[in-house]
């Protein structure tokens, strides 16, 4: 299936009620499962990933659990199941079986978990058995250059371990705001921690049952910020967002200032407007917020702004290799995402990429989505500049099922073709 997207003008006006944050929802669900008392989670994300997390937690006693393509769900469940009696097989999609899990499994084994690989060493699927003396060992060192979700998975179970957890971080944490989010949500439910230098300590303590209202998803908001950047006039309100957000992707508001998008915060909402001016050059380290990289690459390409991007290393192990996917799809409209030679970063091992060119939408280009929800949503805003086609648009259900419905509310014409 393919959607053809178009809009007769570049005026953006309306109100969008954003879905709850998938990241907050999934963490709250794990804590709910670990907590001895029930509490209510209000405005839970309606994403496929969160629905799957909810289902698998309720089915945790089943022999076979399939997390599909949901990376967060797989990682969090690996840690959660490692604390429980019984034996479960945890599997996922073909792509999930290509995404590394070794660092998390090694850490859990150190703590006393019994986990075996069923196919390739270091990758799903896993068979997870009842633990032996779980938590007798308190200290575990984890290399943190691959995924913050490994650390979050360990931290979420830390309060229920008999001796708590002393987590030693080896290297510079990627997606640090997601780690901070985990600790803030844990603190909301009464689990305290200390973080000194590279050591996070969580003592054994029960989670305290408290109702929680999930704030709206800032990553989802980023696609409307992209529309605002492409607009000639913008009067758009996004409901459910907080200025004091737990989410690192709230940084989109600051990033978009340079593209002429003004954010005014009100109670539980933001008002976006367009002001004159746009940066001729944009530079950003996406290590703390990798899920914004695709959006900003498309924004740079759509406006013809040269962009210098770093901190993209984790994009290679997402739902697809997002770097390769972006390179291929941007090239369709004569925008190029190019890796700079090593001499550009000779003082470090960090990779740098340059975005160059201005999107030419002649001929209604078709963008492939690679079974990746963020590919579809990142490229959709280009429809404000000209007609585009999005292949396999249903992938947005992974994180934002109402995305196309909300898109249409802003006056976009969406035509479906087989």
mmCIF file of C-alpha atoms in Angstrom:
data_model
loop_
_atom_site.group_PDB
_atom_site.id
_atom_site.type_symbol
_atom_site.label_atom_id
_atom_site.label_comp_id
_atom_site.label_asym_id
_atom_site.label_seq_id
_atom_site.Cartn_x
_atom_site.Cartn_y
_atom_site.Cartn_z
ATOM 1 C CA UNK A 1 0.000 0.000 0.000
ATOM 2 C CA UNK A 2 1.107 3.562 -0.721
ATOM 3 C CA UNK A 3 -0.255 6.920 0.441
ATOM 4 C CA UNK A 4 -0.023 9.961 -1.808
ATOM 5 C CA UNK A 5 0.185 13.128 0.298
ATOM 6 C CA UNK A 6 -0.463 16.676 -0.858
ATOM 7 C CA UNK A 7 -1.690 20.052 0.382
ATOM 8 C CA UNK A 8 -2.833 23.017 -1.724
ATOM 9 C CA UNK A 9 -1.038 25.604 0.409
ATOM 10 C CA UNK A 10 1.665 25.958 3.045
ATOM 11 C CA UNK A 11 -0.621 27.298 5.756
ATOM 12 C CA UNK A 12 -0.605 25.211 8.902
ATOM 13 C CA UNK A 13 -3.446 25.749 11.317
ATOM 14 C CA UNK A 14 -5.158 23.454 13.821
ATOM 15 C CA UNK A 15 -4.978 21.515 17.081
ATOM 16 C CA UNK A 16 -3.508 18.067 17.635
ATOM 17 C CA UNK A 17 -4.032 15.976 20.766
ATOM 18 C CA UNK A 18 -0.896 13.881 20.889
ATOM 19 C CA UNK A 19 -0.776 10.324 22.175
ATOM 20 C CA UNK A 20 0.949 9.444 25.436
ATOM 21 C CA UNK A 21 4.698 8.897 25.418
ATOM 22 C CA UNK A 22 5.595 5.341 24.458
ATOM 23 C CA UNK A 23 8.823 5.536 26.456
ATOM 24 C CA UNK A 24 7.123 6.649 29.665
ATOM 25 C CA UNK A 25 4.240 4.206 29.173
ATOM 26 C CA UNK A 26 6.520 1.185 28.767
ATOM 27 C CA UNK A 27 8.575 2.047 31.842
ATOM 28 C CA UNK A 28 5.447 2.610 33.931
ATOM 29 C CA UNK A 29 4.051 -0.759 32.814
ATOM 30 C CA UNK A 30 7.188 -2.608 33.956
ATOM 31 C CA UNK A 31 7.097 -0.834 37.310
ATOM 32 C CA UNK A 32 3.395 -1.684 37.617
ATOM 33 C CA UNK A 33 4.269 -5.360 37.066
ATOM 34 C CA UNK A 34 7.017 -5.194 39.702
ATOM 35 C CA UNK A 35 4.951 -3.246 42.234
ATOM 36 C CA UNK A 36 3.090 -5.165 44.919
ATOM 37 C CA UNK A 37 0.036 -2.909 44.665
ATOM 38 C CA UNK A 38 -2.099 -1.805 41.735
ATOM 39 C CA UNK A 39 -2.030 1.753 40.430
ATOM 40 C CA UNK A 40 -3.634 3.437 37.442
ATOM 41 C CA UNK A 41 -1.734 4.579 34.350
ATOM 42 C CA UNK A 42 -3.733 7.343 32.678
ATOM 43 C CA UNK A 43 -3.310 8.373 29.027
ATOM 44 C CA UNK A 44 -1.269 5.266 28.288
ATOM 45 C CA UNK A 45 0.224 5.226 24.803
ATOM 46 C CA UNK A 46 -1.981 3.548 22.193
ATOM 47 C CA UNK A 47 1.080 2.493 20.168
ATOM 48 C CA UNK A 48 1.459 -1.088 19.018
ATOM 49 C CA UNK A 49 4.648 -1.368 21.064
ATOM 50 C CA UNK A 50 2.927 -0.354 24.299
ATOM 51 C CA UNK A 51 -0.071 -2.588 23.663
ATOM 52 C CA UNK A 52 2.366 -5.447 23.088
ATOM 53 C CA UNK A 53 4.265 -4.641 26.276
ATOM 54 C CA UNK A 54 1.011 -4.672 28.229
ATOM 55 C CA UNK A 55 -0.033 -7.982 26.685
ATOM 56 C CA UNK A 56 3.294 -9.737 27.201
ATOM 57 C CA UNK A 57 3.541 -8.632 30.823
ATOM 58 C CA UNK A 58 0.111 -10.102 31.451
ATOM 59 C CA UNK A 59 1.159 -13.297 29.615
ATOM 60 C CA UNK A 60 4.547 -13.543 31.340
ATOM 61 C CA UNK A 61 3.822 -17.083 32.546
ATOM 62 C CA UNK A 62 3.405 -18.385 28.991
ATOM 63 C CA UNK A 63 6.160 -20.554 27.540
ATOM 64 C CA UNK A 64 6.644 -18.480 24.363
ATOM 65 C CA UNK A 65 6.596 -14.672 24.201
ATOM 66 C CA UNK A 66 7.045 -12.830 20.906
ATOM 67 C CA UNK A 67 8.087 -9.164 21.116
ATOM 68 C CA UNK A 68 7.983 -8.726 17.343
ATOM 69 C CA UNK A 69 9.939 -5.647 16.270
ATOM 70 C CA UNK A 70 9.606 -3.837 19.616
ATOM 71 C CA UNK A 71 13.160 -3.243 20.839
ATOM 72 C CA UNK A 72 12.286 -1.578 24.144
ATOM 73 C CA UNK A 73 9.761 -4.313 24.889
ATOM 74 C CA UNK A 74 12.303 -7.062 24.211
ATOM 75 C CA UNK A 75 15.038 -5.505 26.365
ATOM 76 C CA UNK A 76 12.773 -4.636 29.299
ATOM 77 C CA UNK A 77 11.136 -8.079 29.233
ATOM 78 C CA UNK A 78 14.527 -9.792 29.194
ATOM 79 C CA UNK A 79 15.365 -8.187 32.538
ATOM 80 C CA UNK A 80 11.864 -8.607 33.960
ATOM 81 C CA UNK A 81 11.629 -12.318 33.084
ATOM 82 C CA UNK A 82 15.093 -12.897 34.556
ATOM 83 C CA UNK A 83 13.648 -12.078 37.998
ATOM 84 C CA UNK A 84 10.723 -14.516 37.729
ATOM 85 C CA UNK A 85 10.287 -18.250 38.331
ATOM 86 C CA UNK A 86 9.685 -20.570 35.402
ATOM 87 C CA UNK A 87 11.143 -20.847 31.915
ATOM 88 C CA UNK A 88 10.114 -18.650 28.993
ATOM 89 C CA UNK A 89 11.346 -18.301 25.443
ATOM 90 C CA UNK A 90 11.512 -14.682 24.308
ATOM 91 C CA UNK A 91 11.708 -14.126 20.566
ATOM 92 C CA UNK A 92 11.070 -11.414 18.012
ATOM 93 C CA UNK A 93 10.952 -10.482 14.349
ATOM 94 C CA UNK A 94 13.742 -11.325 11.867
ATOM 95 C CA UNK A 95 15.110 -7.799 12.356
ATOM 96 C CA UNK A 96 15.003 -8.210 16.152
ATOM 97 C CA UNK A 97 17.202 -11.267 15.779
ATOM 98 C CA UNK A 98 19.827 -9.001 14.201
ATOM 99 C CA UNK A 99 19.827 -6.491 17.071
ATOM 100 C CA UNK A 100 22.455 -7.181 19.767
ATOM 101 C CA UNK A 101 21.396 -8.147 23.281
ATOM 102 C CA UNK A 102 24.711 -9.521 24.572
ATOM 103 C CA UNK A 103 25.666 -6.678 26.920
ATOM 104 C CA UNK A 104 22.352 -6.935 28.757
ATOM 105 C CA UNK A 105 22.450 -10.744 28.959
ATOM 106 C CA UNK A 106 26.030 -10.666 30.275
ATOM 107 C CA UNK A 107 25.041 -8.203 33.004
ATOM 108 C CA UNK A 108 22.001 -10.238 34.015
ATOM 109 C CA UNK A 109 24.056 -13.437 34.110
ATOM 110 C CA UNK A 110 26.540 -11.706 36.425
ATOM 111 C CA UNK A 111 23.639 -10.921 38.756
ATOM 112 C CA UNK A 112 22.540 -14.571 38.762
ATOM 113 C CA UNK A 113 20.116 -14.821 35.853
ATOM 114 C CA UNK A 114 20.042 -17.988 33.778
ATOM 115 C CA UNK A 115 19.710 -17.077 30.123
ATOM 116 C CA UNK A 116 20.727 -19.013 27.024
ATOM 117 C CA UNK A 117 20.873 -18.091 23.348
ATOM 118 C CA UNK A 118 18.801 -20.243 21.046
ATOM 119 C CA UNK A 119 20.374 -19.208 17.753
ATOM 120 C CA UNK A 120 23.252 -16.751 17.282
ATOM 121 C CA UNK A 121 25.398 -15.925 20.303
ATOM 122 C CA UNK A 122 24.687 -12.390 21.509
ATOM 123 C CA UNK A 123 21.343 -12.053 19.726
ATOM 124 C CA UNK A 124 17.700 -13.058 20.245
ATOM 125 C CA UNK A 125 15.881 -15.356 20.691
ATOM 126 C CA UNK A 126 16.523 -16.189 24.337
ATOM 127 C CA UNK A 127 15.455 -18.885 26.772
ATOM 128 C CA UNK A 128 15.171 -17.426 30.265
ATOM 129 C CA UNK A 129 15.050 -19.769 33.283
ATOM 130 C CA UNK A 130 14.313 -19.271 36.962
ATOM 131 C CA UNK A 131 17.244 -17.364 38.484
ATOM 132 C CA UNK A 132 19.677 -18.887 40.923
ATOM 133 C CA UNK A 133 20.733 -16.645 43.809
ATOM 134 C CA UNK A 134 19.663 -13.570 41.833
ATOM 135 C CA UNK A 135 21.165 -10.485 43.364
ATOM 136 C CA UNK A 136 23.824 -12.183 45.481
ATOM 137 C CA UNK A 137 26.245 -10.285 43.269
ATOM 138 C CA UNK A 138 25.373 -6.599 43.528
ATOM 139 C CA UNK A 139 27.875 -4.892 41.253
ATOM 140 C CA UNK A 140 27.833 -5.167 37.482
ATOM 141 C CA UNK A 141 29.768 -3.267 34.822
ATOM 142 C CA UNK A 142 28.077 -2.527 31.511
ATOM 143 C CA UNK A 143 29.575 -1.047 28.329
ATOM 144 C CA UNK A 144 27.185 1.790 27.526
ATOM 145 C CA UNK A 145 27.995 2.591 23.923
ATOM 146 C CA UNK A 146 25.285 0.424 22.348
ATOM 147 C CA UNK A 147 21.886 1.137 23.897
ATOM 148 C CA UNK A 148 20.604 3.040 26.917
ATOM 149 C CA UNK A 149 17.751 0.515 27.000
ATOM 150 C CA UNK A 150 20.136 -2.078 28.439
ATOM 151 C CA UNK A 151 20.843 0.213 31.392
ATOM 152 C CA UNK A 152 17.189 1.148 31.808
ATOM 153 C CA UNK A 153 16.195 -2.533 31.822
ATOM 154 C CA UNK A 154 18.662 -3.236 34.634
ATOM 155 C CA UNK A 155 17.666 -0.154 36.623
ATOM 156 C CA UNK A 156 13.953 -0.944 36.460
ATOM 157 C CA UNK A 157 14.480 -4.294 38.227
ATOM 158 C CA UNK A 158 17.148 -2.941 40.612
ATOM 159 C CA UNK A 159 14.818 -2.033 43.528
ATOM 160 C CA UNK A 160 13.378 -5.580 43.676
ATOM 161 C CA UNK A 161 16.789 -7.309 43.732
ATOM 162 C CA UNK A 162 17.639 -8.604 47.239
ATOM 163 C CA UNK A 163 20.726 -6.388 47.522
ATOM 164 C CA UNK A 164 19.817 -3.705 45.040
ATOM 165 C CA UNK A 165 22.247 -2.833 42.260
ATOM 166 C CA UNK A 166 25.516 -1.007 41.774
ATOM 167 C CA UNK A 167 25.762 -0.252 38.060
ATOM 168 C CA UNK A 168 29.187 0.730 36.750
ATOM 169 C CA UNK A 169 29.040 2.517 33.396
ATOM 170 C CA UNK A 170 31.901 1.800 31.022
ATOM 171 C CA UNK A 171 32.180 4.591 28.467
ATOM 172 C CA UNK A 172 29.968 7.526 27.507
ATOM 173 C CA UNK A 173 26.242 6.683 27.791
ATOM 174 C CA UNK A 174 24.275 6.990 24.555
ATOM 175 C CA UNK A 175 20.789 8.502 24.692
ATOM 176 C CA UNK A 176 21.525 9.845 28.199
ATOM 177 C CA UNK A 177 18.107 11.573 28.501
ATOM 178 C CA UNK A 178 16.375 8.181 28.245
ATOM 179 C CA UNK A 179 18.453 6.963 31.178
ATOM 180 C CA UNK A 180 17.559 10.100 33.137
ATOM 181 C CA UNK A 181 13.899 9.492 32.271
ATOM 182 C CA UNK A 182 14.073 5.973 33.696
ATOM 183 C CA UNK A 183 15.540 7.231 36.965
ATOM 184 C CA UNK A 184 12.972 10.056 37.218
ATOM 185 C CA UNK A 185 10.075 7.653 36.699
ATOM 186 C CA UNK A 186 11.553 5.261 39.260
ATOM 187 C CA UNK A 187 11.845 8.168 41.708
ATOM 188 C CA UNK A 188 8.201 9.064 41.069
ATOM 189 C CA UNK A 189 7.327 5.581 42.318
ATOM 190 C CA UNK A 190 9.575 5.921 45.368
ATOM 191 C CA UNK A 191 12.764 4.203 44.162
ATOM 192 C CA UNK A 192 15.721 6.379 45.098
ATOM 193 C CA UNK A 193 19.227 6.254 43.637
ATOM 194 C CA UNK A 194 22.618 7.904 43.768
ATOM 195 C CA UNK A 195 24.810 8.662 40.751
ATOM 196 C CA UNK A 196 28.417 9.548 41.405
ATOM 197 C CA UNK A 197 30.866 9.690 38.512
ATOM 198 C CA UNK A 198 30.243 6.453 36.570
ATOM 199 C CA UNK A 199 28.389 4.528 39.297
ATOM 200 C CA UNK A 200 24.621 4.393 39.779
ATOM 201 C CA UNK A 201 23.482 2.797 43.048
ATOM 202 C CA UNK A 202 19.936 1.642 43.759
ATOM 203 C CA UNK A 203 19.202 0.100 47.149
ATOM 204 C CA UNK A 204 16.592 -2.647 47.628
ATOM 205 C CA UNK A 205 13.254 -0.919 48.180
ATOM 206 C CA UNK A 206 9.653 -1.530 47.202
ATOM 207 C CA UNK A 207 8.060 0.512 44.461
ATOM 208 C CA UNK A 208 5.237 2.643 45.855
ATOM 209 C CA UNK A 209 1.900 2.495 44.047
ATOM 210 C CA UNK A 210 0.931 5.936 42.683
ATOM 211 C CA UNK A 211 -1.411 6.790 39.845
ATOM 212 C CA UNK A 212 0.393 8.427 36.944
ATOM 213 C CA UNK A 213 -0.726 10.460 33.940
ATOM 214 C CA UNK A 214 1.532 9.915 30.942
ATOM 215 C CA UNK A 215 2.593 13.110 29.203
ATOM 216 C CA UNK A 216 2.329 13.388 25.431
ATOM 217 C CA UNK A 217 5.104 12.108 23.187
ATOM 218 C CA UNK A 218 7.700 14.726 22.255
ATOM 219 C CA UNK A 219 9.138 12.518 19.508
ATOM 220 C CA UNK A 220 5.706 12.474 17.877
ATOM 221 C CA UNK A 221 5.613 16.259 18.239
ATOM 222 C CA UNK A 222 8.827 16.538 16.216
ATOM 223 C CA UNK A 223 7.001 15.732 12.961
ATOM 224 C CA UNK A 224 4.660 18.680 13.482
ATOM 225 C CA UNK A 225 7.665 20.875 14.226
ATOM 226 C CA UNK A 226 9.000 19.799 10.824
ATOM 227 C CA UNK A 227 5.710 20.857 9.228
ATOM 228 C CA UNK A 228 5.959 24.192 11.019
ATOM 229 C CA UNK A 229 9.476 24.685 9.635
ATOM 230 C CA UNK A 230 8.192 24.080 6.080
ATOM 231 C CA UNK A 231 5.128 26.305 6.487
ATOM 232 C CA UNK A 232 4.638 29.868 5.299
ATOM 233 C CA UNK A 233 2.222 30.555 8.153
ATOM 234 C CA UNK A 234 1.751 28.445 11.277
ATOM 235 C CA UNK A 235 -0.838 28.581 14.051
ATOM 236 C CA UNK A 236 -0.653 25.097 15.546
ATOM 237 C CA UNK A 237 -1.377 23.827 19.043
ATOM 238 C CA UNK A 238 -0.045 20.489 20.274
ATOM 239 C CA UNK A 239 -1.821 19.240 23.392
ATOM 240 C CA UNK A 240 -0.388 17.139 26.198
ATOM 241 C CA UNK A 241 3.194 18.459 26.179
ATOM 242 C CA UNK A 242 4.990 19.844 29.226
ATOM 243 C CA UNK A 243 7.847 22.301 29.412
ATOM 244 C CA UNK A 244 9.300 20.371 32.385
ATOM 245 C CA UNK A 245 9.193 17.113 30.446
ATOM 246 C CA UNK A 246 10.969 13.900 31.428
ATOM 247 C CA UNK A 247 11.634 13.311 27.724
ATOM 248 C CA UNK A 248 14.941 14.252 26.124
ATOM 249 C CA UNK A 249 13.269 14.762 22.760
ATOM 250 C CA UNK A 250 11.697 17.941 24.145
ATOM 251 C CA UNK A 251 14.975 19.387 22.806
ATOM 252 C CA UNK A 252 13.176 19.627 19.440
ATOM 253 C CA UNK A 253 11.707 22.964 20.582
ATOM 254 C CA UNK A 254 15.180 24.458 20.957
ATOM 255 C CA UNK A 255 16.525 22.917 17.746
ATOM 256 C CA UNK A 256 13.682 24.307 15.670
ATOM 257 C CA UNK A 257 14.239 27.897 16.774
ATOM 258 C CA UNK A 258 16.917 28.162 14.111
ATOM 259 C CA UNK A 259 14.394 27.126 11.463
ATOM 260 C CA UNK A 260 11.974 29.905 12.370
ATOM 261 C CA UNK A 261 9.654 27.857 14.597
ATOM 262 C CA UNK A 262 8.635 29.652 17.778
ATOM 263 C CA UNK A 263 7.331 27.635 20.739
ATOM 264 C CA UNK A 264 5.115 29.157 23.405
ATOM 265 C CA UNK A 265 4.323 26.890 26.352
ATOM 266 C CA UNK A 266 0.899 26.922 27.938
ATOM 267 C CA UNK A 267 -0.648 24.560 30.469
ATOM 268 C CA UNK A 268 -0.210 21.047 29.019
ATOM 269 C CA UNK A 269 0.214 22.317 25.452
ATOM 270 C CA UNK A 270 2.508 24.220 23.107
ATOM 271 C CA UNK A 271 1.645 26.820 20.474
ATOM 272 C CA UNK A 272 3.817 26.801 17.355
ATOM 273 C CA UNK A 273 4.156 29.760 15.046
ATOM 274 C CA UNK A 274 6.443 30.656 12.153
ATOM 275 C CA UNK A 275 8.752 33.654 12.314
ATOM 276 C CA UNK A 276 11.087 34.925 9.572
ATOM 277 C CA UNK A 277 14.557 33.509 9.211
ATOM 278 C CA UNK A 278 16.242 30.139 8.903
ATOM 279 C CA UNK A 279 19.742 28.915 9.598
ATOM 280 C CA UNK A 280 22.040 28.477 6.584
ATOM 281 C CA UNK A 281 23.915 25.898 8.660
ATOM 282 C CA UNK A 282 22.705 23.501 11.368
ATOM 283 C CA UNK A 283 24.926 21.448 13.665
ATOM 284 C CA UNK A 284 23.789 18.890 16.209
ATOM 285 C CA UNK A 285 25.106 15.988 18.249
ATOM 286 C CA UNK A 286 22.255 13.448 18.292
ATOM 287 C CA UNK A 287 23.820 11.057 20.793
ATOM 288 C CA UNK A 288 21.367 12.194 23.531
ATOM 289 C CA UNK A 289 18.330 12.179 21.190
ATOM 290 C CA UNK A 290 18.856 9.809 18.227
ATOM 291 C CA UNK A 291 15.140 9.565 17.385
ATOM 292 C CA UNK A 292 15.199 13.194 16.223
ATOM 293 C CA UNK A 293 17.963 12.684 13.669
ATOM 294 C CA UNK A 294 15.747 11.547 10.787
ATOM 295 C CA UNK A 295 13.346 14.444 11.292
ATOM 296 C CA UNK A 296 16.134 17.022 11.285
ATOM 297 C CA UNK A 297 17.840 15.485 8.251
ATOM 298 C CA UNK A 298 14.586 15.839 6.308
ATOM 299 C CA UNK A 299 14.085 19.391 7.573
ATOM 300 C CA UNK A 300 17.581 20.357 6.442
ATOM 301 C CA UNK A 301 16.985 18.741 3.068
ATOM 302 C CA UNK A 302 13.569 20.311 2.621
ATOM 303 C CA UNK A 303 14.855 23.820 3.334
ATOM 304 C CA UNK A 304 18.250 23.428 1.694
ATOM 305 C CA UNK A 305 20.062 23.978 4.985
ATOM 306 C CA UNK A 306 23.487 22.412 5.257
ATOM 307 C CA UNK A 307 23.633 20.174 8.333
ATOM 308 C CA UNK A 308 26.493 18.646 10.295
ATOM 309 C CA UNK A 309 25.291 15.618 12.254
ATOM 310 C CA UNK A 310 27.147 13.501 14.812
ATOM 311 C CA UNK A 311 26.147 10.928 17.406
ATOM 312 C CA UNK A 312 24.334 8.687 14.922
ATOM 313 C CA UNK A 313 26.017 5.413 15.894
ATOM 314 C CA UNK A 314 22.924 3.798 17.457
ATOM 315 C CA UNK A 315 20.857 4.395 14.304
ATOM 316 C CA UNK A 316 22.461 1.382 12.659
ATOM 317 C CA UNK A 317 20.811 -1.030 15.109
ATOM 318 C CA UNK A 318 17.288 0.379 15.150
ATOM 319 C CA UNK A 319 14.264 -1.028 13.293
ATOM 320 C CA UNK A 320 16.455 -0.718 10.207
ATOM 321 C CA UNK A 321 19.909 0.706 9.530
ATOM 322 C CA UNK A 322 18.565 4.245 9.647
ATOM 323 C CA UNK A 323 21.727 5.836 8.301
ATOM 324 C CA UNK A 324 21.672 3.707 5.146
ATOM 325 C CA UNK A 325 17.905 4.156 4.787
ATOM 326 C CA UNK A 326 18.156 7.946 5.074
ATOM 327 C CA UNK A 327 20.994 8.081 2.575
ATOM 328 C CA UNK A 328 18.993 6.116 0.019
ATOM 329 C CA UNK A 329 15.700 7.975 0.459
ATOM 330 C CA UNK A 330 17.137 11.503 0.627
ATOM 331 C CA UNK A 331 19.084 10.837 -2.559
ATOM 332 C CA UNK A 332 15.753 10.339 -4.360
ATOM 333 C CA UNK A 333 15.158 14.094 -4.011
ATOM 334 C CA UNK A 334 18.800 15.143 -4.594
ATOM 335 C CA UNK A 335 19.698 15.563 -0.934
ATOM 336 C CA UNK A 336 22.807 13.787 0.280
ATOM 337 C CA UNK A 337 23.742 12.464 3.712
ATOM 338 C CA UNK A 338 27.462 11.819 3.443
ATOM 339 C CA UNK A 339 29.887 10.437 5.980
ATOM 340 C CA UNK A 340 32.857 12.743 6.374
ATOM 341 C CA UNK A 341 36.392 11.306 6.177
ATOM 342 C CA UNK A 342 38.085 10.208 9.421
ATOM 343 C CA UNK A 343 40.471 13.149 9.367
ATOM 344 C CA UNK A 344 37.515 15.395 10.160
ATOM 345 C CA UNK A 345 37.276 13.732 13.594
ATOM 346 C CA UNK A 346 40.931 12.830 14.098
ATOM 347 C CA UNK A 347 40.805 13.812 17.777
ATOM 348 C CA UNK A 348 38.050 11.286 18.527
ATOM 349 C CA UNK A 349 36.429 8.182 17.081
ATOM 350 C CA UNK A 350 33.141 9.986 16.494
ATOM 351 C CA UNK A 351 31.590 9.879 13.033
ATOM 352 C CA UNK A 352 30.313 13.028 11.328
ATOM 353 C CA UNK A 353 27.772 13.265 8.527
ATOM 354 C CA UNK A 354 26.915 16.192 6.277
ATOM 355 C CA UNK A 355 23.454 16.886 4.875
ATOM 356 C CA UNK A 356 23.641 18.848 1.620
ATOM 357 C CA UNK A 357 21.228 19.786 -1.131
ATOM 358 C CA UNK A 358 17.672 21.070 -1.387
ATOM 359 C CA UNK A 359 14.822 18.623 -1.956
ATOM 360 C CA UNK A 360 13.446 18.463 -5.491
ATOM 361 C CA UNK A 361 9.994 16.897 -5.290
ATOM 362 C CA UNK A 362 9.309 16.863 -9.033
ATOM 363 C CA UNK A 363 7.512 13.698 -10.073
ATOM 364 C CA UNK A 364 5.971 12.878 -6.691
ATOM 365 C CA UNK A 365 8.833 10.781 -5.247
ATOM 366 C CA UNK A 366 7.987 7.567 -3.398
ATOM 367 C CA UNK A 367 9.752 7.079 -0.082
ATOM 368 C CA UNK A 368 10.244 3.541 1.186
ATOM 369 C CA UNK A 369 9.873 2.974 4.923
ATOM 370 C CA UNK A 370 11.929 -0.204 5.630
ATOM 371 C CA UNK A 371 9.437 -1.445 8.272
ATOM 372 C CA UNK A 372 10.458 1.638 10.263
ATOM 373 C CA UNK A 373 7.760 3.908 11.662
ATOM 374 C CA UNK A 374 10.096 6.881 11.934
ATOM 375 C CA UNK A 375 11.036 6.739 8.262
ATOM 376 C CA UNK A 376 7.371 7.218 7.317
ATOM 377 C CA UNK A 377 6.745 10.048 9.766
ATOM 378 C CA UNK A 378 10.028 11.860 9.082
ATOM 379 C CA UNK A 379 9.415 12.082 5.330
ATOM 380 C CA UNK A 380 5.679 12.840 5.451
ATOM 381 C CA UNK A 381 6.156 16.580 6.261
ATOM 382 C CA UNK A 382 7.768 17.094 2.840
ATOM 383 C CA UNK A 383 4.194 16.969 1.502
ATOM 384 C CA UNK A 384 3.883 20.597 2.573
ATOM 385 C CA UNK A 385 6.457 21.424 -0.114
ATOM 386 C CA UNK A 386 5.034 19.183 -2.857
ATOM 387 C CA UNK A 387 3.274 15.902 -3.531
ATOM 388 C CA UNK A 388 5.041 12.835 -2.121
ATOM 389 C CA UNK A 389 4.259 9.145 -1.738
ATOM 390 C CA UNK A 390 4.885 7.032 1.374
ATOM 391 C CA UNK A 391 5.158 3.276 0.900
ATOM 392 C CA UNK A 392 3.764 0.922 3.561
ATOM 393 C CA UNK A 393 2.313 3.779 5.637
ATOM 394 C CA UNK A 394 0.855 1.377 8.210
ATOM 395 C CA UNK A 395 4.259 1.124 9.914
ATOM 396 C CA UNK A 396 3.370 4.244 11.945
ATOM 397 C CA UNK A 397 1.221 2.025 14.186
ATOM 398 C CA UNK A 398 4.367 0.961 16.032
ATOM 399 C CA UNK A 399 4.479 4.291 17.884
ATOM 400 C CA UNK A 400 1.715 6.603 16.574
ATOM 401 C CA UNK A 401 -1.384 4.812 15.216
ATOM 402 C CA UNK A 402 -3.335 8.062 14.694
ATOM 403 C CA UNK A 403 -0.564 9.788 12.748
ATOM 404 C CA UNK A 404 -2.317 9.848 9.355
ATOM 405 C CA UNK A 405 -5.624 10.838 10.940
ATOM 406 C CA UNK A 406 -3.913 13.771 12.658
ATOM 407 C CA UNK A 407 -2.099 14.640 9.438
ATOM 408 C CA UNK A 408 -5.424 14.856 7.618
ATOM 409 C CA UNK A 409 -6.822 17.173 10.323
ATOM 410 C CA UNK A 410 -4.330 19.796 9.158
ATOM 411 C CA UNK A 411 -5.726 19.851 5.629
ATOM 412 C CA UNK A 412 -3.545 17.257 3.923
ATOM 413 C CA UNK A 413 -5.068 15.165 1.186
ATOM 414 C CA UNK A 414 -4.259 11.479 1.603
ATOM 415 C CA UNK A 415 -4.944 9.122 -1.292
ATOM 416 C CA UNK A 416 -4.499 5.379 -0.923
ATOM 417 C CA UNK A 417 -3.219 3.081 -3.668
ATOM 418 C CA UNK A 418 -2.552 -0.639 -3.578
#
